Coordinates of C-alpha atoms and ligand atoms in Angstrom, one line a residue:
Chain A
M1 CA 78.1 126.6 125.1
G2 CA 77.6 125.1 121.7
S3 CA 76.7 128.1 119.7
I4 CA 78.7 128.4 116.5
T5 CA 79.2 131.7 114.5
L6 CA 80.8 131.9 111.1
S7 CA 81.8 135.4 110.1
K8 CA 82.9 136.3 106.6
V9 CA 84.3 132.8 106.1
V10 CA 86.0 132.2 102.8
K11 CA 87.7 129.0 101.4
R12 CA 89.8 128.9 98.3
F13 CA 91.7 125.9 97.0
G14 CA 94.3 127.7 94.9
E15 CA 92.4 129.8 92.5
A16 CA 89.1 128.1 93.0
E17 CA 86.8 129.9 95.4
V18 CA 84.7 127.1 96.9
I19 CA 83.1 129.2 99.7
P20 CA 82.6 132.9 98.9
P21 CA 82.3 135.1 102.0
L22 CA 79.7 133.5 104.2
D23 CA 78.0 134.4 107.5
L24 CA 76.0 132.0 109.6
G25 CA 74.9 131.7 113.2
I26 CA 73.9 128.5 114.8
R27 CA 72.3 128.5 118.3
D28 CA 73.2 126.3 121.2
G29 CA 71.3 123.0 121.0
E30 CA 70.1 123.5 117.5
F31 CA 69.9 120.7 114.9
V32 CA 71.1 122.4 111.7
V33 CA 71.3 120.6 108.4
F34 CA 73.4 121.7 105.5
V35 CA 71.8 120.6 102.3
G36 CA 72.6 121.1 98.7
P37 CA 73.7 119.3 95.5
S38 CA 76.9 117.3 95.5
G39 CA 80.0 119.5 95.2
C40 CA 78.3 122.6 96.5
G41 CA 80.8 122.9 99.5
K42 CA 78.8 121.3 102.3
S43 CA 81.7 119.1 103.4
T44 CA 84.2 121.9 103.0
L45 CA 82.2 124.2 105.3
L46 CA 81.8 121.4 107.9
R47 CA 85.5 120.6 107.8
M48 CA 86.3 124.3 108.3
I49 CA 84.2 124.3 111.4
A50 CA 85.9 121.1 112.5
G51 CA 89.4 122.5 111.9
L52 CA 90.3 120.0 109.2
E53 CA 90.4 122.7 106.6
D54 CA 92.1 126.1 107.2
L55 CA 90.1 129.2 106.7
T56 CA 91.3 131.3 103.8
E57 CA 89.6 134.3 105.4
G58 CA 87.2 135.1 108.2
N59 CA 86.7 133.5 111.6
I60 CA 84.7 130.9 113.5
E61 CA 83.6 131.2 117.1
I62 CA 82.3 128.3 119.2
G63 CA 80.6 129.2 122.4
G64 CA 81.9 132.7 122.1
R65 CA 85.5 131.6 121.8
D66 CA 87.4 132.3 118.5
V67 CA 88.6 128.9 117.4
S68 CA 89.8 129.9 113.9
H69 CA 93.3 128.8 114.6
L70 CA 92.8 126.0 117.0
A71 CA 93.7 122.4 116.1
P72 CA 90.7 120.1 115.4
G73 CA 91.1 118.3 118.7
D74 CA 91.0 121.5 120.7
R75 CA 87.6 122.8 119.5
G76 CA 85.5 120.5 121.7
L77 CA 83.7 119.1 118.6
A78 CA 83.1 115.5 117.5
M79 CA 82.6 114.3 114.0
V80 CA 80.9 111.3 112.4
F81 CA 82.3 110.5 109.0
Q82 CA 80.5 109.0 106.0
S83 CA 82.9 106.1 105.9
Y84 CA 82.6 105.8 109.7
A85 CA 86.4 106.0 110.0
L86 CA 86.6 103.4 112.7
Y87 CA 90.2 102.4 113.7
P88 CA 90.3 99.0 112.0
H89 CA 92.9 97.4 114.4
M90 CA 91.0 98.4 117.6
T91 CA 88.0 96.7 119.1
V92 CA 84.8 98.6 119.5
R93 CA 85.7 99.4 123.1
E94 CA 89.2 100.6 122.2
N95 CA 87.7 102.8 119.4
M96 CA 85.4 104.5 121.9
L97 CA 88.1 104.7 124.6
F98 CA 90.5 106.4 122.2
P99 CA 89.2 110.0 122.4
L100 CA 89.0 109.7 126.2
E101 CA 92.5 108.5 126.4
M102 CA 93.7 111.4 124.3
A103 CA 91.8 113.7 126.6
K104 CA 93.6 112.0 129.6
V105 CA 90.4 111.0 131.2
D106 CA 91.2 108.5 134.0
A107 CA 90.8 104.9 133.1
R108 CA 87.9 104.2 135.5
T109 CA 85.8 107.1 134.4
A110 CA 86.5 106.3 130.7
R111 CA 85.4 102.7 131.1
D112 CA 82.1 103.9 132.7
K113 CA 81.5 106.4 129.9
V114 CA 82.1 103.8 127.2
A115 CA 79.8 101.3 129.0
R116 CA 77.0 103.9 129.2
A117 CA 77.4 104.9 125.6
A118 CA 77.4 101.3 124.5
E119 CA 74.2 100.7 126.4
V120 CA 72.5 103.7 124.8
L121 CA 73.5 102.6 121.4
N122 CA 72.9 98.8 121.9
L123 CA 76.5 98.0 121.4
S124 CA 77.2 96.3 124.8
A125 CA 77.4 92.9 123.2
Y126 CA 79.9 93.9 120.6
L127 CA 82.5 95.8 122.7
E128 CA 85.2 93.2 122.0
R129 CA 84.7 93.0 118.3
K130 CA 86.7 94.6 115.6
P131 CA 84.9 97.0 113.2
G132 CA 85.4 94.4 110.4
Q133 CA 83.1 92.1 112.2
L134 CA 80.2 94.5 112.4
S135 CA 77.4 95.3 110.1
G136 CA 77.1 98.8 108.5
G137 CA 74.5 99.9 111.0
Q138 CA 76.6 98.7 113.9
R139 CA 79.7 100.5 112.6
Q140 CA 77.6 103.7 112.3
R141 CA 76.6 103.3 115.9
V142 CA 80.2 102.8 117.0
A143 CA 81.1 106.0 115.2
I144 CA 78.4 107.8 117.0
G145 CA 79.5 106.2 120.3
R146 CA 83.0 107.4 119.8
A147 CA 81.6 110.9 119.3
I148 CA 79.3 111.0 122.3
V149 CA 81.8 109.7 124.9
R150 CA 83.7 113.0 124.7
E151 CA 80.6 115.0 125.5
P152 CA 81.5 117.5 122.8
S153 CA 79.8 121.0 122.7
A154 CA 78.7 120.1 119.1
F155 CA 78.4 117.2 116.8
L156 CA 79.3 117.3 113.2
F157 CA 77.9 114.7 110.8
D158 CA 79.0 114.4 107.2
E159 CA 76.5 112.3 105.2
P160 CA 76.6 109.7 107.9
L161 CA 73.8 107.5 106.5
S162 CA 74.6 107.4 102.8
N163 CA 76.4 104.1 103.1
L164 CA 73.4 102.4 104.6
D165 CA 70.5 100.7 102.9
A166 CA 67.1 102.5 102.8
A167 CA 65.4 100.8 105.7
L168 CA 68.4 101.2 108.0
R169 CA 68.7 104.8 107.0
V170 CA 65.2 105.6 108.2
N171 CA 66.0 103.9 111.5
M172 CA 69.3 105.6 112.1
R173 CA 67.6 108.9 111.2
L174 CA 65.2 108.4 114.1
E175 CA 68.0 107.3 116.4
I176 CA 70.1 110.4 115.6
A177 CA 67.0 112.6 116.1
E178 CA 66.4 110.9 119.5
L179 CA 70.0 111.3 120.4
H180 CA 69.6 115.0 119.8
E181 CA 66.5 115.1 122.1
T182 CA 68.4 113.3 124.8
L183 CA 71.7 115.1 124.7
G184 CA 70.4 118.5 123.7
S185 CA 73.8 119.4 122.1
T186 CA 74.3 121.4 118.9
M187 CA 74.4 119.2 115.8
I188 CA 75.4 120.1 112.3
Y189 CA 74.4 117.5 109.8
V190 CA 75.4 117.5 106.2
T191 CA 73.4 115.7 103.5
H192 CA 72.5 116.0 99.9
D193 CA 69.1 114.3 100.6
Q194 CA 66.4 116.9 101.2
V195 CA 64.1 114.3 102.8
E196 CA 66.7 113.8 105.6
A197 CA 67.0 117.5 105.9
M198 CA 63.3 118.1 106.1
T199 CA 62.7 115.3 108.7
M200 CA 65.6 116.0 111.0
A201 CA 66.4 119.7 111.0
D202 CA 65.4 122.5 113.4
R203 CA 66.8 124.7 110.7
I204 CA 68.0 124.0 107.2
V205 CA 70.8 125.8 105.4
V206 CA 70.4 125.4 101.6
L207 CA 73.7 125.8 99.8
Q208 CA 74.6 126.1 96.2
A209 CA 78.1 126.7 94.8
G210 CA 79.2 127.7 98.3
R211 CA 76.6 130.3 98.8
I212 CA 73.7 130.2 101.3
E213 CA 70.5 130.3 99.2
Q214 CA 68.2 130.3 102.3
V215 CA 68.2 129.5 105.9
G216 CA 65.0 128.5 107.7
T217 CA 62.8 125.9 109.3
P218 CA 61.7 123.0 107.1
L219 CA 58.2 124.5 106.8
E220 CA 59.5 128.0 106.0
L221 CA 61.6 126.6 103.1
Y222 CA 58.6 124.5 101.9
E223 CA 56.1 127.3 102.1
Q224 CA 58.2 130.4 101.3
P225 CA 61.2 129.5 99.3
R226 CA 63.2 132.6 98.5
N227 CA 64.0 131.6 95.0
E228 CA 63.6 129.0 92.3
F229 CA 66.6 127.0 93.4
V230 CA 65.3 126.4 96.9
A231 CA 61.8 125.9 95.6
G232 CA 63.0 123.2 93.3
F233 CA 65.4 121.6 95.8
I234 CA 63.0 121.3 98.8
G235 CA 60.0 119.0 98.4
S236 CA 59.5 115.7 96.8
P237 CA 58.4 115.1 94.1
R238 CA 59.9 118.3 92.8
M239 CA 58.0 121.5 92.3
N240 CA 56.7 122.1 88.7
F241 CA 57.9 125.3 87.0
I242 CA 55.9 126.9 84.2
R243 CA 57.1 129.7 82.1
G244 CA 55.8 131.7 79.1
A245 CA 52.3 132.9 78.4
E246 CA 50.6 130.7 80.9
A247 CA 52.9 132.0 83.7
E248 CA 52.4 135.6 82.6
R249 CA 48.6 135.0 82.7
L250 CA 49.0 133.9 86.3
G251 CA 51.1 137.0 87.1
A252 CA 54.8 136.2 86.9
P253 CA 57.6 135.3 84.5
T254 CA 57.8 131.9 86.2
I255 CA 55.3 130.2 88.4
G256 CA 55.9 127.2 90.6
I257 CA 53.4 124.7 91.8
R258 CA 54.0 121.6 93.9
P259 CA 52.7 118.3 92.6
E260 CA 50.6 117.9 95.8
H261 CA 48.9 121.2 95.2
I262 CA 47.4 120.1 91.9
R263 CA 44.0 118.3 91.8
A264 CA 43.7 115.8 88.9
S265 CA 40.3 115.2 87.4
R266 CA 38.9 113.1 84.5
E267 CA 36.2 115.7 83.6
S268 CA 37.4 119.3 83.7
G269 CA 40.2 121.6 84.7
L270 CA 42.6 124.4 83.9
W271 CA 45.2 122.4 82.0
G272 CA 44.5 119.4 79.9
G273 CA 47.0 116.7 79.0
R274 CA 47.9 113.1 78.5
V275 CA 49.3 110.8 81.1
S276 CA 52.8 109.7 80.1
V277 CA 53.7 107.8 83.3
S278 CA 51.5 106.8 86.2
E279 CA 52.9 105.4 89.5
H280 CA 50.4 103.7 91.8
L281 CA 51.7 103.5 95.3
G282 CA 48.4 102.8 96.9
S283 CA 48.7 105.6 99.4
D284 CA 49.4 108.0 96.6
T285 CA 49.4 108.2 92.8
Y286 CA 52.1 110.1 90.9
L287 CA 51.1 111.2 87.5
H288 CA 53.5 112.7 84.9
V289 CA 51.3 114.6 82.5
D290 CA 52.2 116.2 79.2
T291 CA 50.0 119.3 79.0
D292 CA 49.8 122.4 76.8
V293 CA 51.9 124.3 79.3
G294 CA 54.6 121.6 79.5
P295 CA 55.2 118.5 81.5
V296 CA 53.6 118.6 84.9
N297 CA 53.9 116.2 87.8
V298 CA 50.9 115.6 90.0
R299 CA 50.6 113.8 93.3
T300 CA 47.1 112.7 94.4
A301 CA 46.3 111.1 97.6
G302 CA 45.0 107.5 97.3
E303 CA 44.4 105.6 94.2
F304 CA 43.6 107.5 91.0
G305 CA 42.7 105.1 88.2
V306 CA 44.3 106.4 85.1
H307 CA 47.0 104.9 82.9
R308 CA 49.5 105.9 80.2
G309 CA 47.7 107.7 77.3
D310 CA 44.6 108.7 79.3
T311 CA 43.5 112.3 79.2
V312 CA 43.4 114.1 82.5
W313 CA 42.6 117.7 83.6
L314 CA 44.7 119.5 86.2
N315 CA 43.5 122.1 88.7
P316 CA 46.3 124.0 90.5
D317 CA 45.4 125.4 93.9
E318 CA 45.6 129.2 93.3
N319 CA 46.7 129.9 96.8
A320 CA 49.7 127.5 96.5
I321 CA 51.2 129.0 93.4
H322 CA 54.7 130.4 93.9
R323 CA 55.7 133.4 91.6
F324 CA 59.3 134.2 90.6
D325 CA 60.8 137.1 88.7
A326 CA 63.1 136.8 85.7
Q327 CA 66.1 136.3 88.0
G328 CA 64.4 133.5 89.8
L329 CA 63.7 135.4 93.0
A330 CA 60.4 134.9 94.7
L331 CA 57.9 137.7 94.2
Chain B
M1 CA 79.9 67.5 83.1
R2 CA 82.4 64.6 83.1
D3 CA 84.4 66.2 80.3
T4 CA 84.9 69.5 82.1
S5 CA 85.8 67.8 85.3
T6 CA 88.4 65.7 83.5
A7 CA 89.7 68.7 81.7
F8 CA 89.9 70.5 85.0
R9 CA 91.9 67.7 86.6
V10 CA 94.3 67.6 83.7
K11 CA 94.8 71.3 84.0
K12 CA 95.3 71.0 87.7
A13 CA 97.8 68.2 87.4
L14 CA 99.7 70.2 84.7
G15 CA 99.7 73.2 87.0
Y16 CA 101.2 71.1 89.8
A17 CA 103.8 69.6 87.5
M18 CA 104.9 73.0 86.3
M19 CA 105.1 74.2 89.9
L20 CA 107.3 71.2 90.9
A21 CA 109.5 71.6 87.9
F22 CA 110.0 75.3 88.7
L23 CA 110.6 74.4 92.4
G24 CA 113.2 71.8 91.4
F25 CA 114.8 74.2 89.0
S26 CA 115.2 76.9 91.6
L27 CA 116.2 74.6 94.5
L28 CA 118.8 72.7 92.5
P29 CA 121.6 75.2 93.1
V30 CA 120.7 75.2 96.8
V31 CA 120.9 71.4 97.0
W32 CA 124.1 71.5 95.1
V33 CA 125.7 74.0 97.5
V34 CA 124.6 71.9 100.5
L35 CA 126.2 68.8 99.0
L36 CA 129.3 70.7 98.1
S37 CA 129.7 72.1 101.6
L38 CA 129.9 68.6 103.1
R39 CA 132.6 67.3 100.8
P40 CA 136.3 67.1 101.6
A41 CA 138.5 69.3 99.4
T42 CA 139.8 66.2 97.6
A43 CA 136.3 65.3 96.4
L44 CA 135.1 68.7 95.3
F45 CA 135.4 68.1 91.6
E46 CA 133.9 64.6 91.5
P47 CA 130.4 64.5 90.0
I48 CA 128.0 66.0 92.5
W49 CA 125.5 63.1 92.3
E50 CA 128.2 60.6 93.4
S51 CA 128.7 60.1 97.1
P52 CA 132.2 61.0 98.2
A53 CA 134.4 58.5 100.0
A54 CA 133.7 60.4 103.3
W55 CA 131.4 63.3 104.2
T56 CA 133.1 66.0 106.3
L57 CA 132.5 69.0 108.5
D58 CA 135.9 70.4 107.8
N59 CA 134.6 73.2 105.6
I60 CA 132.3 74.3 108.5
R61 CA 135.2 74.2 111.0
S62 CA 137.5 76.2 108.8
I63 CA 134.8 78.8 108.2
A64 CA 134.2 79.0 112.0
R65 CA 137.9 79.7 112.5
S66 CA 138.1 82.3 109.8
D67 CA 137.0 86.0 109.8
F68 CA 133.7 85.0 108.3
P69 CA 131.6 84.9 111.5
A70 CA 132.8 88.5 112.3
A71 CA 131.8 89.5 108.8
L72 CA 128.4 88.0 109.2
L73 CA 128.0 90.0 112.4
N74 CA 129.0 93.1 110.5
S75 CA 126.4 92.4 108.0
F76 CA 123.8 92.1 110.7
I77 CA 124.8 95.3 112.4
T78 CA 125.0 97.4 109.3
A79 CA 121.9 96.1 107.5
G80 CA 119.9 96.1 110.8
S81 CA 121.0 99.6 111.7
S82 CA 120.4 101.0 108.3
T83 CA 116.9 99.5 108.2
L84 CA 116.1 100.9 111.6
L85 CA 117.4 104.3 110.5
A86 CA 115.4 104.2 107.3
L87 CA 112.2 103.2 109.1
L88 CA 112.7 105.9 111.8
V89 CA 113.2 108.7 109.2
G90 CA 111.3 107.2 106.3
V91 CA 108.0 106.3 107.9
P92 CA 107.2 109.8 109.2
G93 CA 108.4 111.1 105.8
A94 CA 106.1 108.8 103.9
F95 CA 103.3 109.8 106.3
A96 CA 103.8 113.4 105.5
L97 CA 103.9 112.8 101.8
S98 CA 100.8 110.7 101.9
K99 CA 98.6 112.6 104.3
R100 CA 99.7 116.2 104.4
R101 CA 99.3 118.8 101.8
A102 CA 102.4 119.9 100.0
S103 CA 103.1 121.6 96.7
N104 CA 106.2 119.7 95.7
K105 CA 105.1 116.1 96.0
F106 CA 105.7 115.6 92.3
F107 CA 109.3 116.6 92.8
A108 CA 109.7 114.4 95.8
S109 CA 108.4 111.4 94.0
W110 CA 110.6 112.1 91.1
L111 CA 113.7 112.4 93.3
L112 CA 112.8 109.2 95.2
L113 CA 112.4 107.2 91.9
L114 CA 115.7 108.5 90.7
L115 CA 117.4 107.4 93.9
R116 CA 115.7 104.0 93.7
M117 CA 116.6 103.4 90.1
A118 CA 120.1 104.8 89.9
P119 CA 122.8 102.2 90.0
P120 CA 124.9 102.4 93.1
V121 CA 128.0 102.9 90.9
G122 CA 126.6 106.3 90.2
F123 CA 127.3 107.6 93.7
V124 CA 129.8 105.2 95.1
I125 CA 132.8 107.1 93.8
P126 CA 131.8 110.5 95.2
L127 CA 130.8 108.8 98.4
F128 CA 134.2 107.2 98.5
L129 CA 136.0 110.5 98.1
V130 CA 133.9 112.2 100.8
Y131 CA 134.4 109.2 103.1
V132 CA 138.2 109.3 102.7
R133 CA 138.2 113.0 103.9
A134 CA 135.6 112.4 106.6
G135 CA 137.4 109.4 108.0
L136 CA 134.4 107.1 107.4
I137 CA 136.2 104.4 105.4
D138 CA 136.0 101.1 107.1
T139 CA 133.6 102.3 109.8
Y140 CA 130.1 101.1 110.8
A141 CA 128.8 104.7 110.5
G142 CA 130.1 105.0 107.0
L143 CA 128.6 101.7 105.8
I144 CA 125.3 102.3 107.6
F145 CA 124.9 105.8 105.9
A146 CA 125.8 104.3 102.5
Y147 CA 123.2 101.5 103.0
T148 CA 120.7 104.1 104.1
S149 CA 121.0 105.8 100.7
L150 CA 119.5 102.5 99.4
T151 CA 117.1 101.7 102.2
L152 CA 115.6 105.1 102.9
P153 CA 114.3 105.9 99.4
F154 CA 112.9 102.3 99.3
V155 CA 111.2 102.7 102.7
V156 CA 109.7 106.1 101.8
W157 CA 108.5 104.9 98.5
S158 CA 106.9 101.7 99.7
M159 CA 105.4 103.2 102.8
W160 CA 104.1 106.2 100.8
T161 CA 102.1 103.6 98.7
S162 CA 101.0 101.8 101.8
F163 CA 99.8 105.0 103.5
N164 CA 97.9 106.1 100.4
Q165 CA 95.7 103.0 100.9
I166 CA 94.7 104.2 104.3
P167 CA 91.7 106.5 104.1
D168 CA 92.4 110.1 105.0
E169 CA 89.3 110.0 107.2
L170 CA 91.1 107.7 109.6
V171 CA 93.7 110.4 110.1
E172 CA 91.1 113.1 110.4
A173 CA 89.1 111.0 112.9
G174 CA 92.2 110.8 115.0
L175 CA 92.8 114.5 114.9
M176 CA 89.2 115.1 115.9
D177 CA 89.6 112.7 118.8
G178 CA 92.4 115.0 120.1
A179 CA 95.4 113.0 119.0
S180 CA 98.5 114.9 117.8
L181 CA 99.9 114.1 114.3
G182 CA 102.6 111.9 116.0
R183 CA 100.0 110.0 118.0
V184 CA 97.8 109.6 114.9
L185 CA 100.8 108.1 113.1
W186 CA 101.9 105.8 115.9
R187 CA 98.5 104.7 117.2
I188 CA 96.3 104.6 114.1
V189 CA 98.2 104.8 110.8
I190 CA 101.1 102.5 111.6
P191 CA 99.0 99.7 113.1
A192 CA 96.6 100.0 110.1
A193 CA 99.6 99.7 107.7
R194 CA 101.4 97.0 109.5
P195 CA 101.7 94.5 106.6
G196 CA 103.2 97.2 104.5
L197 CA 105.6 98.2 107.3
V198 CA 106.8 94.7 107.9
A199 CA 107.3 94.2 104.2
A200 CA 109.2 97.4 103.9
G201 CA 111.4 96.6 106.8
V202 CA 112.3 93.1 105.6
L203 CA 112.9 94.1 102.0
S204 CA 115.0 97.0 103.1
F205 CA 117.0 94.7 105.4
L206 CA 117.6 92.4 102.4
L207 CA 118.6 95.3 100.2
A208 CA 121.5 96.1 102.6
W209 CA 122.2 92.4 103.5
N210 CA 122.7 91.5 99.9
D211 CA 124.9 94.4 99.1
F212 CA 128.4 93.7 97.7
F213 CA 129.4 96.8 96.0
F214 CA 129.3 99.4 98.8
S215 CA 131.0 97.1 101.2
L216 CA 133.7 96.3 98.7
I217 CA 134.5 100.0 98.2
I218 CA 134.0 101.4 101.7
T219 CA 135.3 98.7 104.0
R220 CA 138.8 97.4 104.4
S221 CA 138.8 94.6 107.1
D222 CA 137.2 95.7 110.3
T223 CA 133.7 96.2 109.0
T224 CA 133.8 94.0 105.9
T225 CA 130.4 92.4 105.4
A226 CA 129.7 88.7 104.6
P227 CA 129.2 88.9 100.9
V228 CA 132.6 90.6 100.5
A229 CA 134.3 88.3 103.1
V230 CA 133.3 85.3 100.9
M231 CA 135.8 86.6 98.4
N232 CA 138.6 86.0 101.0
F233 CA 138.2 82.3 100.1
V234 CA 139.4 83.1 96.6
S235 CA 143.1 83.5 96.4
Y236 CA 145.6 83.7 93.5
A237 CA 146.5 80.1 94.0
S238 CA 143.2 78.5 94.6
V239 CA 139.5 78.9 95.3
D240 CA 138.2 77.2 98.5
W241 CA 134.8 76.0 97.0
G242 CA 133.9 74.1 100.1
A243 CA 134.3 77.2 102.3
I244 CA 132.4 79.3 99.8
A245 CA 129.6 76.8 99.9
V246 CA 129.4 77.0 103.6
A247 CA 129.6 80.8 103.6
S248 CA 126.8 81.1 101.1
I249 CA 124.6 78.8 103.2
A250 CA 125.5 81.0 106.2
L251 CA 124.5 84.1 104.3
T252 CA 121.1 82.5 103.3
L253 CA 120.1 80.8 106.5
P254 CA 119.3 84.0 108.6
I255 CA 117.0 85.2 105.8
V256 CA 114.8 82.1 105.9
P257 CA 113.1 82.6 109.3
I258 CA 112.6 86.3 108.5
I259 CA 110.9 85.6 105.2
V260 CA 108.8 82.8 106.7
L261 CA 107.7 85.1 109.5
A262 CA 107.1 88.1 107.3
N263 CA 105.6 86.2 104.4
K264 CA 102.0 86.7 105.4
Y265 CA 102.5 90.5 105.6
I266 CA 104.6 90.7 102.4
V267 CA 101.9 88.9 100.4
Q268 CA 99.3 91.1 101.9
S269 CA 101.2 94.2 101.2
L270 CA 102.0 93.2 97.6
G271 CA 98.3 92.4 97.2
G272 CA 97.6 95.9 98.6
A273 CA 95.1 94.7 101.1
V274 CA 94.5 97.0 104.0
K275 CA 91.2 96.3 105.5
G276 CA 89.2 99.6 106.1
Ligands
LIG1 N1 91.3 119.5 98.7 C1 90.7 120.1 97.7 N2 91.3 120.7 96.7 C2 90.7 121.3 95.7 N3 89.4 121.3 95.6 C3 88.6 120.8 96.5 C4 89.2 120.1 97.6 N4 88.2 119.7 98.4 C5 87.1 120.0 97.8 N5 87.3 120.7 96.7 C6 86.3 121.2 95.8 O1 85.4 122.0 96.5 C7 84.1 121.8 96.1 C8 83.2 121.5 97.2 O2 83.5 120.2 97.7 P1 82.7 119.5 98.9 O3 82.7 120.5 100.0 O4 83.3 118.2 99.1 O5 81.3 119.4 98.3 P2 80.0 118.6 98.9 O6 80.4 118.0 100.3 O7 78.9 119.6 99.0 O8 79.7 117.5 97.9 C9 84.1 120.8 95.0 O9 84.0 121.5 93.8 C10 85.4 120.2 95.2 O10 85.9 119.7 93.9
LIG2 MG1 80.6 116.0 100.9

């Protein structure tokens, strides 16, 4: 039903090739996240699936049907935009009724569907309000409500949470994940925030300059990044990269080690250095250490009582070292 | 504390004084014309601040008997039709320019500006020559088309600006919801741009309503509009100032309710405020 297949999809804006030939298969019911730095083509790719951008080349199938040349409204998809894109002059109810009206659903059924969606999304009390009278989180819910009433075969989200404050973002993340559990529909979710990607995705597609760098489950990307880009992009705080003699000694032109895989000690260790910044969160301590092999970030569980200027020793976990060749590919 | 508040009051008072002065200055001619319109012909050239021997409605009666009411109706028909035509064609055009991709938008904007800026004298002569051959002289159709050459570029230009303030995502959301482009325009974009639309409609109507030049060249008698008909009160022998005063009031009065009703939208649209 909601499987989506992109074959040799290309997008050019004039001369600029934003998406070089790209293949991707998304299974029915999967929660897939497109993640990558801003400007890498995530939105463009999503909009091509939606039908809001033409394909320069290639084709797209949804549920086995070639939709490459269908209008956006005929693809059976629903989209939630970053700005919510609620119709400002319509009430919440009218906003949610609109897609049903366009689909010529009879008025009674439509009202029931809207009532049910409103209940699920805690919007029942706000149905007669205009979008201007709602908070950001409520607007986001209306946008989601407008998407679910159509019962689309897949949902497309383009950075839907980036206009919300941090606390609300975490809440909405959970709500969207729950929605996915309940509906079981395919969802494609675009974000530049790798934490969102890691927490929500069944599979993550990491993009850079329109190319797919790696596709995999969050843990696959974390444990076996295919290259330096993915290794650096996934995981927070960022993986440390060490080059030169020390890297060669450990068996590769470049080695990568995640901050959580380094043990800090006041007495002894492989790399010695001076603390330049220490962040004490209670649950964790983040240390930025200037060592002989370059700056290294360390994350230790619990409180670790050192301060700027103190000397610390660092012990990387040998088994957690990632090795990359000169081209940045994992060895 | 006290000082600033006194200074503030003085400033405020000064502001009001200036506003009143400006209001008085701009309303003076209007008051003058009203006083003029109620005077008998014999008292027209007495000082305006002196009350005449008798006030009269003669001027109004003579206007009512003249061709002027018909000319007023002509003005309504032609300005109204031209505005409707301009909205009907111009709004979808502006929508396309604002929300669809096209390679020659620069050319379109350039052409529109040219049409907006060029003085009507520039095309009234060729228009006249074509109209003579096409039999459009002194017809409603002829005048409406001529006015549309003013109102259409205006409507396209101003609605283009209005539509640009409406986020593209609103259009895209409509398309995703299964609406056709026409539906998106009618159900989503136009309601969201209503202040701009009202302003464009009213100002376009005024553009045609206030025209003198096109009507002077293109009409003879049947379709003469009010501003030209006013000139009928000027003859070789005399100028009927009383009638002219009444006529100019009659030309202004219909505008007042329109402006009052549309004022809210015009201010909003000039302020560029479309709530997202
Ligand atoms: N309509 C367009 N015309 C020209 N270039 C565009 C257009 N839309 C996007 N781009 C370019 O395509 C690239 C990818 O954009 P986008 O998909 O929005 O990135 P992302 O969503 O990952 O931040 C950017 O370099 C952007 O400048
Ligand atoms: Mg984007």
